[in-house]
Coordinates of C-alpha atoms in Angstrom, one line a residue:
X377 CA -21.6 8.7 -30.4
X378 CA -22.8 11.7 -31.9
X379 CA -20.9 15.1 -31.0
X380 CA -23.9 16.3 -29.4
X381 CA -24.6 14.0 -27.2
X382 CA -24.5 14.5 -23.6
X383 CA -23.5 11.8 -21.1
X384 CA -25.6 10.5 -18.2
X385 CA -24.0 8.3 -15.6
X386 CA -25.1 5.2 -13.4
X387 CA -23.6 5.6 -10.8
X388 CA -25.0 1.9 -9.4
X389 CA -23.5 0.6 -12.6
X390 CA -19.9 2.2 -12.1
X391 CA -20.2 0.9 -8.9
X392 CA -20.7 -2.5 -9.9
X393 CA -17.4 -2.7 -12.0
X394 CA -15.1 -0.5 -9.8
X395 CA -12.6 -3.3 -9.7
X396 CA -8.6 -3.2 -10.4
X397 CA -7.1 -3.5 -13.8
X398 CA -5.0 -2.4 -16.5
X399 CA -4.9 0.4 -19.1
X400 CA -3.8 -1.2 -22.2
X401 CA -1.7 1.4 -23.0
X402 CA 0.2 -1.8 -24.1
X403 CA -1.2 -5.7 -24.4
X404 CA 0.3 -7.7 -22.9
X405 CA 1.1 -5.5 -19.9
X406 CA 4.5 -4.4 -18.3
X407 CA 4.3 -7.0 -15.8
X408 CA 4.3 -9.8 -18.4
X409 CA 7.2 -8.5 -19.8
X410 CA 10.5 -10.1 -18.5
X411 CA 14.5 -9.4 -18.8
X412 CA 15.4 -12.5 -21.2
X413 CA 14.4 -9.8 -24.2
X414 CA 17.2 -7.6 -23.3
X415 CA 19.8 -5.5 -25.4
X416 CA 20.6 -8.1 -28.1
X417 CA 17.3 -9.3 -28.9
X418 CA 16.0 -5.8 -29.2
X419 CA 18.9 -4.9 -31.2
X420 CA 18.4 -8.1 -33.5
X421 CA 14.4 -6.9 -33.9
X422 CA 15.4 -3.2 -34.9
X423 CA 17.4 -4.6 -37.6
X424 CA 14.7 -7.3 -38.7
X425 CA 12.1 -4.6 -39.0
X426 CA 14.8 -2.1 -40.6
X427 CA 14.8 -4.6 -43.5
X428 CA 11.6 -5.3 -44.6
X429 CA 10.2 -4.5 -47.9
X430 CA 7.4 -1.8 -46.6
X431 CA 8.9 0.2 -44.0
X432 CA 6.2 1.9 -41.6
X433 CA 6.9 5.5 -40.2
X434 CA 8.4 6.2 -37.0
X435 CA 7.3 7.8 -33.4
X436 CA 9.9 9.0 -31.2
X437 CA 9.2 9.4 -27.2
X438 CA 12.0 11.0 -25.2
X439 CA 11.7 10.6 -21.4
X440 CA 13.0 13.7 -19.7
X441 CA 13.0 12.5 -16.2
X442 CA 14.0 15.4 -13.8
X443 CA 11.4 17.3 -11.5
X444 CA 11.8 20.5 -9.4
X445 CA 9.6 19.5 -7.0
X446 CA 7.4 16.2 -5.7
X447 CA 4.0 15.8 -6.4
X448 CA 2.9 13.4 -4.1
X449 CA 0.2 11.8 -6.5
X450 CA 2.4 11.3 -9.2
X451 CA 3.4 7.6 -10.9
X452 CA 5.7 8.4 -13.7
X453 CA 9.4 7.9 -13.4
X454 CA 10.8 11.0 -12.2
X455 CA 14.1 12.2 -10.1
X456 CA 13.2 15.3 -7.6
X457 CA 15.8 18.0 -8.2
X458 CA 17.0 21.4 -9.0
X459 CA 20.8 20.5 -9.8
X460 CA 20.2 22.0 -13.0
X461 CA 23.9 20.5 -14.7
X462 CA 22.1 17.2 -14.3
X463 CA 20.2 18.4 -17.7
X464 CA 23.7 18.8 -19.7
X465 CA 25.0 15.2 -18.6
X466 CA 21.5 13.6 -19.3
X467 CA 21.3 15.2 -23.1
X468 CA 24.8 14.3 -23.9
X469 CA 23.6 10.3 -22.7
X470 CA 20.7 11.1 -25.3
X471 CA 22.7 12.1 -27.8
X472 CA 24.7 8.7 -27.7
X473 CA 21.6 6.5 -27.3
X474 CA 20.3 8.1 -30.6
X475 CA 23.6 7.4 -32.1
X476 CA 23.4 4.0 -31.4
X477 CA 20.5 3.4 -32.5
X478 CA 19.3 6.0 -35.4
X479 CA 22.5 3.7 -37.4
X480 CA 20.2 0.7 -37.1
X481 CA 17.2 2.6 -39.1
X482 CA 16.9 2.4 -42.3
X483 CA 17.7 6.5 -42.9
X484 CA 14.4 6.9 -45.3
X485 CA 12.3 6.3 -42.5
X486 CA 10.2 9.9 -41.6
X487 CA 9.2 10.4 -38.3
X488 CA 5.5 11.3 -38.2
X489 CA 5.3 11.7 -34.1
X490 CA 7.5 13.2 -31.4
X491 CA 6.8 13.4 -28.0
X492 CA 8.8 14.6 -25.0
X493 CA 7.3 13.8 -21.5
X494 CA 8.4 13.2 -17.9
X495 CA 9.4 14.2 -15.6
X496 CA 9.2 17.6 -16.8
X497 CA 10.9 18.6 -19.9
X498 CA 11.2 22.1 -19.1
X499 CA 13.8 21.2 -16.3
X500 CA 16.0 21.7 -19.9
X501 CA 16.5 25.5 -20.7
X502 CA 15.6 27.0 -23.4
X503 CA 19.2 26.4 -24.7
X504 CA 18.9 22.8 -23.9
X505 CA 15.8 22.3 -25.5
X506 CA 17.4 23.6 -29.2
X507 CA 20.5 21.7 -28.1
X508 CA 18.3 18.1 -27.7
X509 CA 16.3 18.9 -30.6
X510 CA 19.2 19.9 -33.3
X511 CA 20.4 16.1 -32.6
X512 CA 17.2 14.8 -33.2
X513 CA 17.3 16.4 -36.4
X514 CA 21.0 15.2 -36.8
X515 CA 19.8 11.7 -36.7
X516 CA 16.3 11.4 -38.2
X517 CA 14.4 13.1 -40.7
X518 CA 11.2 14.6 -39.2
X519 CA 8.3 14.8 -41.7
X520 CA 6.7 18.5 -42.2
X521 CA 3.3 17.7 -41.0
X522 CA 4.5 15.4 -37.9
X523 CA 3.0 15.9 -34.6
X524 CA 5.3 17.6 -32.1
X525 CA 4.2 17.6 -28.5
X526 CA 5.8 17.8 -25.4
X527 CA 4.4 18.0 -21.7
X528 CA 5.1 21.2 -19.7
X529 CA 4.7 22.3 -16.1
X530 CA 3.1 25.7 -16.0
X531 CA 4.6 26.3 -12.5
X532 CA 8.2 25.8 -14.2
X533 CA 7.9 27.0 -18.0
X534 CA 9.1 30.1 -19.1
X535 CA 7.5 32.3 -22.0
X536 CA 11.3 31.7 -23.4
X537 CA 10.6 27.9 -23.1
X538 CA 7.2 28.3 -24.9
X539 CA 8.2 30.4 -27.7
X540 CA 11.8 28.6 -28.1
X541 CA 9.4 25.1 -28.7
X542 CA 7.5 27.3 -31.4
X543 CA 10.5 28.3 -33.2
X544 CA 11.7 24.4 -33.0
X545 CA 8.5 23.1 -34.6
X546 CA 6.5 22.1 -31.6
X547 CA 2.7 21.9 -32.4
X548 CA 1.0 20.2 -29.2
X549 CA 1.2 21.2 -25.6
X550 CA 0.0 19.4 -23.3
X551 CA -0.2 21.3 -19.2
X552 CA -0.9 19.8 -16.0
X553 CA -3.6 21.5 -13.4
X554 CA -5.0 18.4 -12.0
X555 CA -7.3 20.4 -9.7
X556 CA -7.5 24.5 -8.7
X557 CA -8.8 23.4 -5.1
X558 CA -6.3 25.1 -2.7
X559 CA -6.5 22.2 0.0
X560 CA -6.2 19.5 -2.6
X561 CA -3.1 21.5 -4.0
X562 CA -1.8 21.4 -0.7
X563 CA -2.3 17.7 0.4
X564 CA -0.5 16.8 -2.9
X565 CA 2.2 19.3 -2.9
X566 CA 1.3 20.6 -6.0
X567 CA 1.0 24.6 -5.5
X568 CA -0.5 26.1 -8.5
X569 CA -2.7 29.3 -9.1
X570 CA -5.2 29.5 -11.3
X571 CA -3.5 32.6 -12.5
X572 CA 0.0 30.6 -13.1
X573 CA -2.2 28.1 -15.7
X574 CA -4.1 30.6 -16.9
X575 CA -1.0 32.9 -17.9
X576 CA 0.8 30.1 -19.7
X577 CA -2.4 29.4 -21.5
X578 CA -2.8 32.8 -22.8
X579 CA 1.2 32.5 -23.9
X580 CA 0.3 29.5 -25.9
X581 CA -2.4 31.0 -27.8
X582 CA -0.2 34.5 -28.4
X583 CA 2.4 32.0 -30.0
X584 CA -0.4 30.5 -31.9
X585 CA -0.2 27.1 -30.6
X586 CA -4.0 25.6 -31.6
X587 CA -4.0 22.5 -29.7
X588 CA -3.3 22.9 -25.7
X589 CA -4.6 19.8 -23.3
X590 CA -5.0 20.2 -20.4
X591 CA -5.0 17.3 -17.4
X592 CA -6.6 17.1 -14.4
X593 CA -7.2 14.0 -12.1
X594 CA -10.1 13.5 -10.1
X595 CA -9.9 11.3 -7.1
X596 CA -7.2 12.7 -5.3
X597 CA -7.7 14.1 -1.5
X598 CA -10.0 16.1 -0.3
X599 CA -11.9 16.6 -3.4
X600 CA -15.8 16.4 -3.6
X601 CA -18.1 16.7 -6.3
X602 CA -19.1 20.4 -5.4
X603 CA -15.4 20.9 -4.9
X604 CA -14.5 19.5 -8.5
X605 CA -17.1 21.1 -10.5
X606 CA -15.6 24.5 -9.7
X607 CA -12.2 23.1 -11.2
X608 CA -14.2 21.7 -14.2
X609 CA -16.4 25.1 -14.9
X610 CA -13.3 27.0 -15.0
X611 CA -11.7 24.5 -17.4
X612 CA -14.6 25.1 -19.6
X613 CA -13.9 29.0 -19.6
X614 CA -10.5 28.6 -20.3
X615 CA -11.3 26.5 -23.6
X616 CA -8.3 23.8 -24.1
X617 CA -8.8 22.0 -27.3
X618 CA -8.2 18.6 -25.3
X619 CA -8.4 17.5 -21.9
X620 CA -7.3 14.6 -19.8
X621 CA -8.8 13.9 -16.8
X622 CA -7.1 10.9 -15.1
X623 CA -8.6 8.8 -12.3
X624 CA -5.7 9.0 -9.3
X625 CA -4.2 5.5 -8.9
X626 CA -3.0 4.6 -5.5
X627 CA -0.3 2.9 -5.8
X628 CA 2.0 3.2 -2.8
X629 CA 3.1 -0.6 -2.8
X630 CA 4.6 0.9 -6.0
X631 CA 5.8 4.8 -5.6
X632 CA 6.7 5.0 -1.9
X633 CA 5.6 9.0 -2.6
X634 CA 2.6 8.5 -2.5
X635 CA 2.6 7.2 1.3
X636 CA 2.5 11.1 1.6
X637 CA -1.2 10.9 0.9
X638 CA -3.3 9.7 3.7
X639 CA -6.1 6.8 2.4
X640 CA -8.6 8.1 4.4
X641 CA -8.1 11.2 2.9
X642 CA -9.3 9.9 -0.6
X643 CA -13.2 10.1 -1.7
X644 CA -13.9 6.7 -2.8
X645 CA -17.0 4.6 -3.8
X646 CA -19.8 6.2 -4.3
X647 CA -18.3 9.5 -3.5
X648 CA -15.4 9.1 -5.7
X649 CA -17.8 8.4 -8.7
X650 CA -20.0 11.3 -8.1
X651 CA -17.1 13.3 -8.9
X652 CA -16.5 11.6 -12.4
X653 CA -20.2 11.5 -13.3
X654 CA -20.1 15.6 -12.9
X655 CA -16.7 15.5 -14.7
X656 CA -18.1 13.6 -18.1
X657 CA -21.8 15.1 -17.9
X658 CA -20.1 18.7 -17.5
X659 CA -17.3 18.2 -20.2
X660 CA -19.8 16.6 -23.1
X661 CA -22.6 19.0 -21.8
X662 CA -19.8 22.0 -22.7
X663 CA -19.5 20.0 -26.3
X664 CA -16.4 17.7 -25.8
X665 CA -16.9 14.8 -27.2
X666 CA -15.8 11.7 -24.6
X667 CA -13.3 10.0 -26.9
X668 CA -13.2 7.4 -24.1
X669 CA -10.0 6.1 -21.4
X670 CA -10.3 10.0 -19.4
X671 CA -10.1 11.8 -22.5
X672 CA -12.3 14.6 -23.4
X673 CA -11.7 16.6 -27.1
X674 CA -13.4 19.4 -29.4
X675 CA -15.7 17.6 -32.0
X676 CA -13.5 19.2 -34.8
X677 CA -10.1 17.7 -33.2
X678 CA -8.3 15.2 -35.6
X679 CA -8.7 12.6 -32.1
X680 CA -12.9 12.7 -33.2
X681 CA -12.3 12.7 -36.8
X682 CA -10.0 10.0 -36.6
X683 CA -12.7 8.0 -33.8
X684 CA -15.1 8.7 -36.9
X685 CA -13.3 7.3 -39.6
X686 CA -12.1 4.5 -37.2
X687 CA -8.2 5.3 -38.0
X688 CA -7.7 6.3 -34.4
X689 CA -4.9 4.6 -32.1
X690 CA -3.1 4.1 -28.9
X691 CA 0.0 4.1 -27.9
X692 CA 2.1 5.0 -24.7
X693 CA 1.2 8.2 -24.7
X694 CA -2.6 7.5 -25.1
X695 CA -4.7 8.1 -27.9
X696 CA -3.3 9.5 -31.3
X697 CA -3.6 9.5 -34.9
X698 CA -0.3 8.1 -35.7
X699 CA -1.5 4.5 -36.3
X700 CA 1.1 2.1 -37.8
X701 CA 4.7 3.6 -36.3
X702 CA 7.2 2.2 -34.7
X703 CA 8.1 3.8 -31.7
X704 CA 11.8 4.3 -30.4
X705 CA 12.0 5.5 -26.5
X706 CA 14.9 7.4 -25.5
X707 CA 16.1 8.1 -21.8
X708 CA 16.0 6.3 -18.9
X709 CA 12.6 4.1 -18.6
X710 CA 11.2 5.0 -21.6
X711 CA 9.4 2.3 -23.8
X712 CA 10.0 1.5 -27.6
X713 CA 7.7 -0.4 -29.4
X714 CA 8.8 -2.1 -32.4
X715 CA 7.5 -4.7 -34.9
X716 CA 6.0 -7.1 -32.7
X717 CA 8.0 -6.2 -29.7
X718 CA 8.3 -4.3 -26.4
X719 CA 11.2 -2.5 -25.2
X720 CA 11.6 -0.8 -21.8
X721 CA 14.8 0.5 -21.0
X722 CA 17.0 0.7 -17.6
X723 CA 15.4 2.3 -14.5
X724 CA 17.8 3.6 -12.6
X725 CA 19.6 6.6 -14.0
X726 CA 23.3 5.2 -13.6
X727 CA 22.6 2.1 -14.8
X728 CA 21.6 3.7 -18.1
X729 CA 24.2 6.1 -18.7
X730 CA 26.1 2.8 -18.0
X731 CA 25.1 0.9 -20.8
X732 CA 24.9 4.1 -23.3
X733 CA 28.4 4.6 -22.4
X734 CA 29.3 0.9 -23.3
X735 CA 27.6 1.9 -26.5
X736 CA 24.7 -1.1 -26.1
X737 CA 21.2 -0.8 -26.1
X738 CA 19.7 0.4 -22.4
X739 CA 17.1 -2.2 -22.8
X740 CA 16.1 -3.7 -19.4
X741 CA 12.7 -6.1 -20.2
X742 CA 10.8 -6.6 -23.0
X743 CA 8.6 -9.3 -24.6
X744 CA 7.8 -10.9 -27.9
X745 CA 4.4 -11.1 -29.2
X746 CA 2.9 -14.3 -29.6
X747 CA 0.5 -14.9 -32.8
X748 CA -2.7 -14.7 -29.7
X749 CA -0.9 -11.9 -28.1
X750 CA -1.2 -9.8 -31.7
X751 CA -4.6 -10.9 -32.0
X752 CA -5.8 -9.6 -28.4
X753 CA -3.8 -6.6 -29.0
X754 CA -6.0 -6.2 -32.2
X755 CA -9.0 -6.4 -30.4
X756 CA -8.6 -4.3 -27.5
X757 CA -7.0 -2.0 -29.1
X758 CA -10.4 -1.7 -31.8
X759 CA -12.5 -1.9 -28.7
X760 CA -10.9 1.1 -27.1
X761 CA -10.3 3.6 -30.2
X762 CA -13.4 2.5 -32.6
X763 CA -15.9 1.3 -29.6
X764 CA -17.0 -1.5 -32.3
X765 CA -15.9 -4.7 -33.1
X766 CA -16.6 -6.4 -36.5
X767 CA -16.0 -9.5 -36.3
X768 CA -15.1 -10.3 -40.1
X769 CA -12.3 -7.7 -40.0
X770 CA -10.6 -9.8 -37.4
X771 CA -11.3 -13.4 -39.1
X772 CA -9.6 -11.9 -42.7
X773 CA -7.0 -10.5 -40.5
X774 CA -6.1 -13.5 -38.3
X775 CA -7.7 -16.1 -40.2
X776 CA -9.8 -17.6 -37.2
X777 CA -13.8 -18.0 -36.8
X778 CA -14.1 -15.3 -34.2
X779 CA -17.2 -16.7 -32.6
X780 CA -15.3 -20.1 -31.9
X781 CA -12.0 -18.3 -30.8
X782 CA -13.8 -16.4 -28.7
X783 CA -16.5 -18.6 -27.6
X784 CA -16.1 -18.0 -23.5
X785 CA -15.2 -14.3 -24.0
X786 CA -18.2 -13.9 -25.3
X787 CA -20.5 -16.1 -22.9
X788 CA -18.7 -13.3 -20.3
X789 CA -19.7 -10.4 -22.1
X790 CA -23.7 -11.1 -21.6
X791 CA -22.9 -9.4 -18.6
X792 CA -22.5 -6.2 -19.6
X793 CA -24.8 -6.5 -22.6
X794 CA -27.4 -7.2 -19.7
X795 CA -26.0 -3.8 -18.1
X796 CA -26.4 -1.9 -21.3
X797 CA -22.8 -1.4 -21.9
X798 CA -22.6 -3.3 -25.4
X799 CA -24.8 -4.7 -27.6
X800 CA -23.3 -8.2 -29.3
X801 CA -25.1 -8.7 -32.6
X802 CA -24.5 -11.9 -35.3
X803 CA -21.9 -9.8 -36.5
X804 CA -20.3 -7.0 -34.1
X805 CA -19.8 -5.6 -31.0
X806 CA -20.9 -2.3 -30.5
X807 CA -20.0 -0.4 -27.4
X808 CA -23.2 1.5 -25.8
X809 CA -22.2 5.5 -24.8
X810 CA -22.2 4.4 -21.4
X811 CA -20.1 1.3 -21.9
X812 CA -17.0 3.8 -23.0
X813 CA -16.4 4.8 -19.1
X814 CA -16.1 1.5 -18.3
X815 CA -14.2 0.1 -21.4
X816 CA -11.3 -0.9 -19.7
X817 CA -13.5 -3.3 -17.8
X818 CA -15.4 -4.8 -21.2
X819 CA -11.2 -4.5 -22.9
X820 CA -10.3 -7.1 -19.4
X821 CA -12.5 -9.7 -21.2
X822 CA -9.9 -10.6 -24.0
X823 CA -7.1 -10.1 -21.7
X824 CA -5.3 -14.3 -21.3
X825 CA -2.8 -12.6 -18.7
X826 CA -5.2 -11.2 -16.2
X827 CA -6.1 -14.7 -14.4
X828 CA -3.4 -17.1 -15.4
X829 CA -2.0 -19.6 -12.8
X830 CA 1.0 -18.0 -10.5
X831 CA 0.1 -14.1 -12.0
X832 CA -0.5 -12.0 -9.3
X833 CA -0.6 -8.8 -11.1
X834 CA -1.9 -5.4 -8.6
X835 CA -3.4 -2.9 -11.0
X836 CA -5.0 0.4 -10.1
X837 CA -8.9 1.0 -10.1
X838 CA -10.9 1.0 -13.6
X839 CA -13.1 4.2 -12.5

């Protein structure tokens, strides 16, 4: 896609593949994983990978899990509260989690990526932030050119908090607004001015922080495509170098929170899409580029330069260009990924500080990747970050015939080649501008989990 072009959308075609399914931020899924990978076998696979010849760079995510308030929306793994000495007990469980496992890795390993998300990291002071980060330092040796971001809540961030993750070596910040509309702010109990964001913006740039993202998430209550657009034009003025712009999952089977939102409250079908067709004709009309999975950038961001020169990536935190790392999780929940492994660890906040106390791994599930499970991964991962497949790359890599492998893959793709979403040539797969809204649908194709006997997986909507 050039950095000029502007997006149309189909609605009749979005319509068409509005379905549930996954967001390969991981293949296979979370729900494949299971608890028979546990401490041990996640211990035994740091070592392996600790010992191989050519050692790839690390990514470090540290889940920080405390909230002041609900949002009623929200799916991440968060605790509602404002006992502020829950921060203290929480980094000194940090600390011993990275103690047991920054021994197991191999010391000349630099970490190229750190993330802190949540929750809401700036539930830590100031104080606590330097604290957290002088540990991290303790134990692994950051490169000079790593990306540092963390996720902040403009509501709760101080300028102290912004300028204290300057002076640290933070690079990335990444805000949540999700929409300025007063009534869908209240029906999610999520109060924010435009003034609040605007403020912490402006404290950013005075810092001299150069890339901000902002998120937003359209499908939420209330909200209309006249509504929206206002949120969206005002976005545009304010200038973030990203953006994010999420569709709302309803989950409530899953996070009993969101039984605060009413269903009939939520635009959906035809409605619901009318607000993402303004959202991506608005954003690439302004000159974001549509990266693809909600994600808007500037054409000069390293995310399009990277999407250019096909070294883009994804990982738990979405798309970056720290391909190749092994990523370590700290904190309760958080997700390592590791060789050719997942790692999730415990759930429930005692629980962990249980098992970092006993000086073990807090690994609760995980899984090991089969030979096809690396393979898919390959693919869908290729599919979502390059938006072309070449089909030689994957027969050198894998040593398969692709066209035989994938024989009834491909017989299922005609469909969306007859849609004008791809185009499959002797050779490729190329994904068509408007085939990158729906990739996640086109990504479902190489999936072996999604409809095996006895897996009743509930996903969210694609779009």
């Amino acid at each position: 896609m050039s950095n000029k072009t502007e997006l149309t959308i189909d609605i009749n075609t979005l319509l068409k593949y509005d379905k549930a399914g996954p967001r390969y931020t991981s293949y296979p899924t979370a729900p494949v994983w299971n608890e028979e990978f546990g401490p041990d076998k996640f211990r035994d696979k740091i070592i392996e990978t600790n010992r191989e010849e050519s050692l790839s760079p690390l990514s470090l995510y540290f889940h920080i899990p405390f909230c002041h308030t609900l949002c009623f929306y929200c799916g991440c793994n968060s605790i509602i509260t404002r006992k502020m000495g829950h921060a203290g007990e929480y980094i000194s469980h940090l600390k011993k989690e990275m103690e047991n496992i920054s021994r197991l890795v191999n010391s000349d390993r630099r970490v190229v990526q750190l993330h802190w998300g949540g929750g809401s990291p700036d539930f830590l002071s100031p104080s606590d932030m330097k604290e957290l980060y002088g540990y991290i330092t303790d134990n692994f040796t950051i490169d000079n050119d790593a990306e540092a971001g963390i996720e902040l809540d403009p509501r709760e961030t101080t300028f102290e908090h912004v300028k204290t993750l300057k002076a640290l070596g933070f690079n990335r910040i990444s805000m949540g607004i999700q929409d300025f509309n007063p009534r869908v702010q209240e029906a999610v109990n999520r109060i924010q001015s435009e003034e609040t964001s605007t403020r912490f913006i402006n404290w950013c740039r005075d810092l001299g922080f150069n890339s901000i993202n902002v998120d937003l998430i359209y499908g939420l209550p209330f909200q209309t495509a006249v509504s929206f657009t206002e949120t969206v034009d005002r976005i545009i003025e304010m200038n973030p170098e990203r953006i994010a712009v999420f569709n709302y999952a309803h989950v409530p089977w899953m996070k009993k929170n969101q039984k605060m939102i009413h269903e009939e409250d939520l635009p959906k079908g035809r409605e619901k899409l009318e607000i993402l067709k303004i959202v991506i004709e608005k954003f690439t009309g302004a000159g974001y580029v549509y990266i693809g999975m909600d994600h808007f950038a500037k054409s000069d961001d390293e995310l399009c330069v990277a999407q250019r020169e096909k070294t883009l990536y994804r990982n738990f935190q979405g798309y970056t260009t720290k391909a190749g790392c092994d990523l370590y999780g700290f904190g309760m929940t958080s997700i390592s990924m590791v060789g050719n492994c997942y790692a999730q660890n415990l759930k429930v906040l005692k629980d962990y500080y249980t098992a970092v106390n006993a000086g073990i791994l807090a690994t609760h599930k995980g899984y090991e990747l089969t030979a096809d499970d690396l393979l898919r991964r390959h693919i869908i991962t290729r599919l979502m970050c390059d938006f072309e497949l070449v089909k030689q790359d994957v027969e050198l890599k894998y040593d398969i015939i692709f066209d035989d492998y994938f024989n009834d893959e491909l017989k299922r793709l005609e469909t969306f080649q007859d849609d004008g979403l791809l185009k499959l040539y002797p050779d490729r797969i190329i994904i068509s501008d408007s085939g990158r809204i729906l990739i996640r649908n086109i990504a479902m194709v190489f999936d072996a989990y999604l409809n095996a006997p006895g897996r009743e997986i509930k996903f969210s909507r694609t779009i």
